[in-house]
XYZ file of C-alpha atoms in Angstrom:
410
model
C -5.056 17.534 -26.648
C -6.140 19.223 -29.495
C -6.320 16.140 -31.513
C -7.681 13.991 -29.204
C -10.926 12.352 -29.407
C -13.090 9.121 -28.187
C -15.873 7.895 -29.686
C -18.323 5.733 -27.574
C -20.700 3.232 -26.980
C -22.267 2.593 -23.394
C -24.768 0.835 -21.306
C -25.879 4.237 -20.693
C -27.403 5.131 -23.577
C -27.716 1.665 -25.897
C -28.895 -2.672 -24.385
C -26.114 -4.497 -23.889
C -27.887 -7.125 -26.433
C -26.833 -4.845 -29.096
C -23.495 -3.320 -27.464
C -22.513 -6.875 -28.252
C -22.795 -6.471 -32.014
C -19.838 -3.769 -31.894
C -17.397 -6.223 -29.417
C -14.004 -6.873 -31.966
C -12.828 -10.757 -31.715
C -8.728 -10.570 -31.283
C -8.169 -12.571 -34.172
C -9.488 -9.180 -35.901
C -8.437 -5.738 -34.344
C -5.807 -5.620 -36.020
C -7.158 -5.942 -38.946
C -9.885 -4.211 -38.074
C -7.722 -0.784 -37.129
C -5.453 -1.204 -39.530
C -9.146 -0.309 -42.291
C -9.644 2.971 -39.707
C -5.131 4.078 -40.030
C -4.891 3.347 -43.805
C -9.206 5.221 -44.880
C -8.894 7.941 -41.805
C -6.385 10.175 -40.575
C -5.351 9.101 -37.419
C -1.881 8.663 -36.337
C -1.971 6.519 -33.064
C -5.400 4.521 -31.776
C -6.655 1.862 -29.205
C -10.106 -0.051 -28.719
C -11.526 -0.811 -25.238
C -14.603 -3.311 -25.242
C -15.956 -4.062 -22.084
C -19.659 -6.016 -21.031
C -20.312 -2.205 -20.330
C -18.927 -0.831 -23.621
C -17.018 -0.376 -26.996
C -14.677 3.159 -27.255
C -12.402 4.077 -29.628
C -9.276 6.403 -27.963
C -7.538 7.658 -31.440
C -5.311 11.149 -33.017
C -6.922 12.847 -35.134
C -7.325 16.337 -36.741
C -10.912 15.706 -38.312
C -14.460 17.147 -36.592
C -15.860 13.673 -35.129
C -18.230 14.653 -36.631
C -21.717 12.713 -37.573
C -20.167 12.032 -40.891
C -16.801 11.414 -39.827
C -18.747 8.571 -36.980
C -20.383 7.045 -39.643
C -16.987 6.760 -42.196
C -15.138 5.596 -38.932
C -18.075 2.116 -38.648
C -18.105 1.718 -42.145
C -14.018 1.085 -42.697
C -14.382 -0.281 -39.321
C -16.316 -2.755 -41.550
C -18.414 -4.287 -38.859
C -20.867 -5.872 -40.921
C -24.052 -4.273 -39.286
C -27.229 -3.944 -41.594
C -28.624 -0.244 -41.626
C -30.525 -0.844 -39.156
C -27.928 -1.304 -36.653
C -25.873 1.536 -38.193
C -28.403 4.270 -37.089
C -29.517 2.868 -34.067
C -25.755 3.705 -33.489
C -25.507 6.614 -35.212
C -28.098 7.926 -32.531
C -26.934 5.910 -29.325
C -23.259 7.470 -29.607
C -21.175 9.759 -27.600
C -18.895 11.335 -29.046
C -15.888 13.926 -27.322
C -13.263 15.717 -28.566
C -9.784 17.034 -27.089
C -9.611 17.868 -23.493
C -13.676 16.323 -22.852
C -12.296 13.553 -24.295
C -9.635 13.359 -21.889
C -11.581 13.484 -18.915
C -14.399 11.099 -19.954
C -10.648 8.747 -20.139
C -9.652 9.308 -16.474
C -13.636 9.822 -14.835
C -14.094 6.012 -17.237
C -10.499 5.143 -16.242
C -11.473 5.897 -12.536
C -15.219 3.750 -12.513
C -16.757 6.937 -12.565
C -19.143 6.175 -15.753
C -18.895 2.568 -14.734
C -22.399 0.354 -13.977
C -21.342 0.094 -10.564
C -19.511 3.078 -9.687
C -15.920 2.084 -7.225
C -15.061 -1.219 -9.740
C -11.484 -1.759 -10.055
C -11.746 -3.967 -12.845
C -12.325 -0.898 -15.436
C -8.809 0.372 -14.988
C -7.815 -3.396 -15.446
C -9.566 -3.975 -19.033
C -8.322 -0.197 -19.467
C -4.748 -1.054 -19.020
C -4.870 -4.350 -20.953
C -6.287 -2.022 -23.924
C -3.895 0.084 -24.494
C -1.568 -2.456 -24.091
C -2.527 -4.619 -26.807
C -2.501 -1.903 -28.672
C 0.363 -0.573 -28.229
C 2.282 -4.208 -28.526
C 1.147 -4.166 -32.282
C 2.442 -0.628 -33.364
C -1.193 1.433 -33.102
C -0.126 3.597 -30.218
C 2.738 6.124 -29.917
C 4.581 8.909 -28.255
C 1.111 10.936 -27.798
C -1.034 8.196 -25.973
C 1.482 7.024 -24.048
C 1.676 10.049 -21.820
C -1.910 10.143 -21.918
C -2.207 6.475 -20.409
C 0.543 7.066 -17.825
C -1.976 10.309 -16.442
C -5.088 8.023 -17.166
C -3.383 5.587 -14.393
C -1.031 7.766 -11.667
C -5.269 9.597 -11.698
C -7.296 6.325 -11.007
C -4.061 5.350 -8.654
C -4.836 8.031 -6.645
C -8.994 8.407 -6.982
C -9.023 4.242 -5.420
C -6.082 5.386 -3.337
C -7.084 9.038 -1.314
C -11.149 8.507 -1.717
C -13.395 5.123 -0.714
C -15.151 5.278 -3.916
C -14.377 1.667 -3.836
C -13.994 -0.106 -0.175
C -17.345 -0.706 0.683
C -18.747 -3.416 -1.919
C -22.035 -3.009 -3.144
C -22.931 -6.904 -5.130
C -24.662 -8.828 -2.703
C -22.446 -11.906 -3.492
C -19.454 -10.257 -2.402
C -21.140 -8.614 1.151
C -22.230 -12.478 1.334
C -19.387 -13.476 0.852
C -17.892 -11.014 3.563
C -20.331 -12.196 5.485
C -19.160 -15.935 6.020
C -15.664 -15.115 6.044
C -16.731 -13.434 9.000
C -17.505 -16.572 10.134
C -14.135 -18.193 10.433
C -15.142 -21.732 8.765
C -12.593 -24.220 7.936
C -11.537 -25.233 4.885
C -13.084 -28.404 4.108
C -16.432 -27.318 5.962
C -19.319 -29.414 4.196
C -21.180 -26.793 2.161
C -24.789 -27.053 0.532
C -25.105 -25.385 -2.327
C -28.933 -25.300 -3.871
C -29.257 -23.938 -7.136
C -26.914 -23.518 -10.261
C -28.005 -20.342 -10.611
C -25.637 -17.051 -11.623
C -25.783 -15.877 -8.269
C -24.962 -19.329 -6.495
C -22.471 -20.077 -8.957
C -20.709 -16.096 -8.215
C -20.342 -17.096 -4.496
C -19.425 -20.640 -5.189
C -16.399 -19.020 -7.104
C -15.011 -16.582 -4.214
C -15.023 -19.630 -1.585
C -13.198 -22.222 -4.257
C -10.883 -19.218 -4.798
C -9.846 -19.452 -0.397
C -9.564 -23.024 -0.483
C -13.287 -24.607 0.262
C -13.169 -27.850 -1.232
C -16.172 -29.569 0.020
C -19.040 -28.875 -2.156
C -22.570 -30.914 -2.768
C -24.276 -29.001 -5.690
C -28.060 -29.585 -5.862
C -30.407 -28.177 -9.274
C -33.638 -29.209 -11.034
C -31.534 -29.789 -13.867
C -29.070 -31.795 -12.607
C -26.539 -30.700 -15.833
C -26.058 -27.494 -14.660
C -25.551 -28.783 -10.477
C -22.867 -31.009 -13.324
C -21.017 -28.140 -14.538
C -20.534 -26.132 -11.368
C -19.435 -29.635 -9.629
C -17.142 -29.713 -11.914
C -15.472 -26.304 -11.035
C -15.985 -26.445 -7.775
C -14.586 -30.608 -7.376
C -17.583 -30.981 -5.400
C -20.971 -33.223 -5.999
C -23.504 -33.406 -8.056
C -27.587 -34.032 -7.506
C -31.249 -33.255 -8.890
C -33.047 -31.505 -6.526
C -34.993 -33.833 -5.501
C -32.577 -35.664 -4.061
C -32.013 -33.430 -0.627
C -34.781 -34.892 1.472
C -32.413 -38.413 1.599
C -29.074 -36.260 1.773
C -27.707 -37.291 4.934
C -24.107 -36.657 4.497
C -24.162 -33.601 6.778
C -23.677 -30.082 6.492
C -22.140 -26.941 7.911
C -23.012 -24.045 5.271
C -26.679 -23.879 3.335
C -26.186 -21.427 0.491
C -29.256 -21.296 -1.222
C -30.615 -19.188 -3.923
C -33.579 -21.312 -6.747
C -36.226 -19.785 -9.150
C -39.011 -21.072 -6.437
C -42.107 -19.551 -5.356
C -41.974 -21.036 -2.029
C -40.027 -22.227 0.300
C -37.436 -25.051 0.372
C -36.470 -25.941 3.062
C -39.129 -26.720 5.250
C -38.498 -27.673 9.035
C -38.997 -31.307 8.740
C -36.643 -31.166 5.250
C -33.923 -29.421 7.889
C -34.834 -32.197 10.317
C -34.076 -34.509 7.480
C -30.413 -32.550 6.434
C -29.317 -32.622 10.537
C -29.528 -35.994 10.831
C -29.556 -35.773 13.959
C -26.616 -32.625 14.921
C -27.298 -30.154 16.774
C -24.768 -27.565 15.962
C -25.117 -24.166 14.968
C -25.174 -24.409 11.210
C -25.084 -21.208 9.221
C -27.194 -20.796 6.381
C -26.951 -17.983 3.631
C -30.375 -17.530 1.739
C -30.009 -15.225 -1.168
C -33.671 -16.043 -3.113
C -36.745 -14.387 -3.416
C -38.846 -15.297 -1.852
C -36.430 -16.494 0.585
C -36.024 -21.067 -0.159
C -35.642 -20.807 3.620
C -39.156 -21.005 5.707
C -39.526 -18.379 8.464
C -39.814 -21.764 11.701
C -36.285 -22.435 10.277
C -34.218 -20.067 11.754
C -36.710 -19.270 15.153
C -36.523 -22.824 16.133
C -32.291 -23.359 15.430
C -30.038 -22.086 16.408
C -28.467 -21.228 12.737
C -26.273 -18.063 11.685
C -28.916 -16.737 9.244
C -27.434 -14.659 5.991
C -30.094 -13.557 3.774
C -30.806 -11.256 0.942
C -32.675 -8.103 2.556
C -30.573 -7.100 4.878
C -27.376 -7.150 1.992
C -29.359 -5.281 0.011
C -30.035 -2.646 2.839
C -26.319 -2.633 3.007
C -25.510 -2.405 -0.489
C -27.893 0.625 -0.932
C -25.768 2.204 1.905
C -22.927 0.943 0.107
C -23.535 2.593 -3.381
C -24.840 5.773 -1.319
C -21.339 6.430 0.011
C -19.921 5.408 -2.917
C -21.538 8.938 -4.788
C -21.439 10.488 -2.356
C -16.854 10.273 -3.305
C -17.671 11.532 -6.671
C -17.441 15.449 -5.926
C -13.386 13.767 -4.299
C -13.098 12.256 -7.260
C -13.941 14.700 -9.682
C -11.203 17.379 -8.096
C -8.437 14.701 -8.410
C -9.602 14.608 -11.847
C -9.112 18.399 -12.733
C -6.098 18.892 -10.631
C -4.647 15.583 -13.035
C -5.937 17.343 -15.793
C -4.452 21.122 -15.419
C -1.154 18.864 -14.493
C -0.895 17.536 -17.814
C -1.475 20.055 -19.660
C 1.959 21.511 -18.552
C 3.848 18.201 -18.657
C 2.072 18.137 -21.860
C 3.642 21.288 -22.997
C 7.367 20.290 -21.557
C 6.882 17.349 -23.773
C 6.554 19.121 -27.212
C 9.326 21.697 -26.069
C 11.796 18.074 -25.527
C 10.204 17.620 -29.278
C 11.062 20.472 -30.659
C 14.461 20.698 -29.158
C 15.629 17.039 -29.307
C 18.065 18.269 -32.667
C 19.813 20.565 -29.964
C 22.277 17.870 -28.119
C 23.103 16.179 -32.397
C 23.945 19.828 -33.527
C 25.798 20.714 -31.254
C 27.961 17.676 -31.315
C 28.248 18.515 -35.253
C 29.595 21.834 -34.570
C 31.964 20.971 -31.220
C 33.377 17.865 -34.333
C 33.538 19.980 -36.817
C 35.949 22.411 -34.827
C 38.158 19.959 -34.525
C 38.531 17.907 -37.466
C 38.083 20.628 -39.890
C 38.215 24.553 -39.036
C 41.114 24.053 -35.846
C 42.470 20.230 -36.678
C 45.522 22.195 -37.926
C 46.377 24.201 -34.430
C 45.096 20.888 -32.969
C 47.914 18.450 -33.820
C 50.569 20.713 -33.186
C 49.383 20.943 -29.515
C 51.162 18.824 -27.239
C 49.029 15.536 -25.019
C 48.197 17.601 -22.323
C 47.209 20.486 -24.012
C 44.286 18.397 -26.331
C 43.269 16.832 -23.084
C 42.362 20.270 -21.503
C 40.619 21.447 -24.690
C 38.497 18.188 -24.655
C 37.542 18.592 -21.276
C 36.524 22.586 -22.210
C 34.993 21.341 -25.512
C 32.768 18.681 -23.745
C 32.328 21.092 -20.797
C 30.995 23.465 -23.175
C 29.111 20.432 -24.889
C 26.701 19.305 -21.766
C 26.046 23.205 -20.400
C 25.120 24.087 -24.605
C 22.577 21.019 -24.521
C 20.603 21.865 -20.933
C 21.374 25.822 -20.531
C 18.681 26.393 -23.525
C 16.266 22.736 -22.217
C 15.956 24.273 -18.527
C 15.814 28.326 -19.772
C 12.537 27.080 -22.369
C 10.976 24.598 -19.310
C 11.536 28.162 -16.987
C 9.823 30.226 -19.892
C 6.943 27.787 -19.620
C 6.794 27.619 -16.334
C 6.293 31.787 -15.937
C 4.058 31.917 -18.415
C 0.937 29.144 -16.580
C 1.676 31.410 -13.934
C 0.174 34.227 -15.293
């Protein structure tokens, strides 16, 4: 554990735009990490790059002070101008030894994420490690680290409620829609083609909804989203003349005034008297209150969703104590596992040495005596030798592990 180090640049200390300058593309990752291993005493290394963090997890006997981090960034050859180099050096977080392991576990369990409880970070770390493992940048030590990282994260996600309740408005809105059990061919009008509506549309498309009409002030954006959804695109001005009916309206625009007035809503209904669904994720709302009051509507709006999200976020933070207990237990357990592995590595030559002694005895020292034995006697001797060989291999291993356990209990 004494050689594990992490150099981290995260959303906690640096803006995301600047963070992007440290992201390494897949095509150049191998060459940059080879530079690090060629120029610095780094035995194993892997790189984590997400929208919220860039981190390097590695093994070195060097103290990771400012001078080391400067050399590290220089060797990476990212082409950073001097002013950015200084900014990154001022914003870096460096973790060593047990603190580094604790940070890696907390990160994999999403305790360090922009949104606590998001499971995606574990998948991202695993992919990052696997990419570097396959390229030959990691070895046995990092394998053990990652096995414990995955085990800990799974325990946190299984035995706490840290990821149970959604905290994004989009996921909450989709959950509300799902509860209404709409059929797959429901006619869905999407008003606005910005990020919020793009995200909720992805949920709908993933779950086999297929009848979309997209309206947006900039027609090209509506066309882009319509292509993803296999729907139809219209300019926002065409909404007044739309007469194909609808079952669901999802709206989120940047308008400062309500877009869906009573008059427009009546035109969109086109004589239909059935109960409709309106998802209004705009601030201020895109739907005038009179539409909700005077028509049969399932109304899902952003303020109520934001309140649920706030409660869910608080519940997730309340689970941090339980998550940290699981992490602490796993760190303690890992120290014992690490010691056992060191014994295994230290004694891995024992089986080979014992086999050599056995072969020397049979084929050299006692060869003449053995050659004078009858076949049955030789078979008994062989069985005895094989039995002794296994015992001479296993007994020292068991005794060493028992000593280790007893020392741990003292």
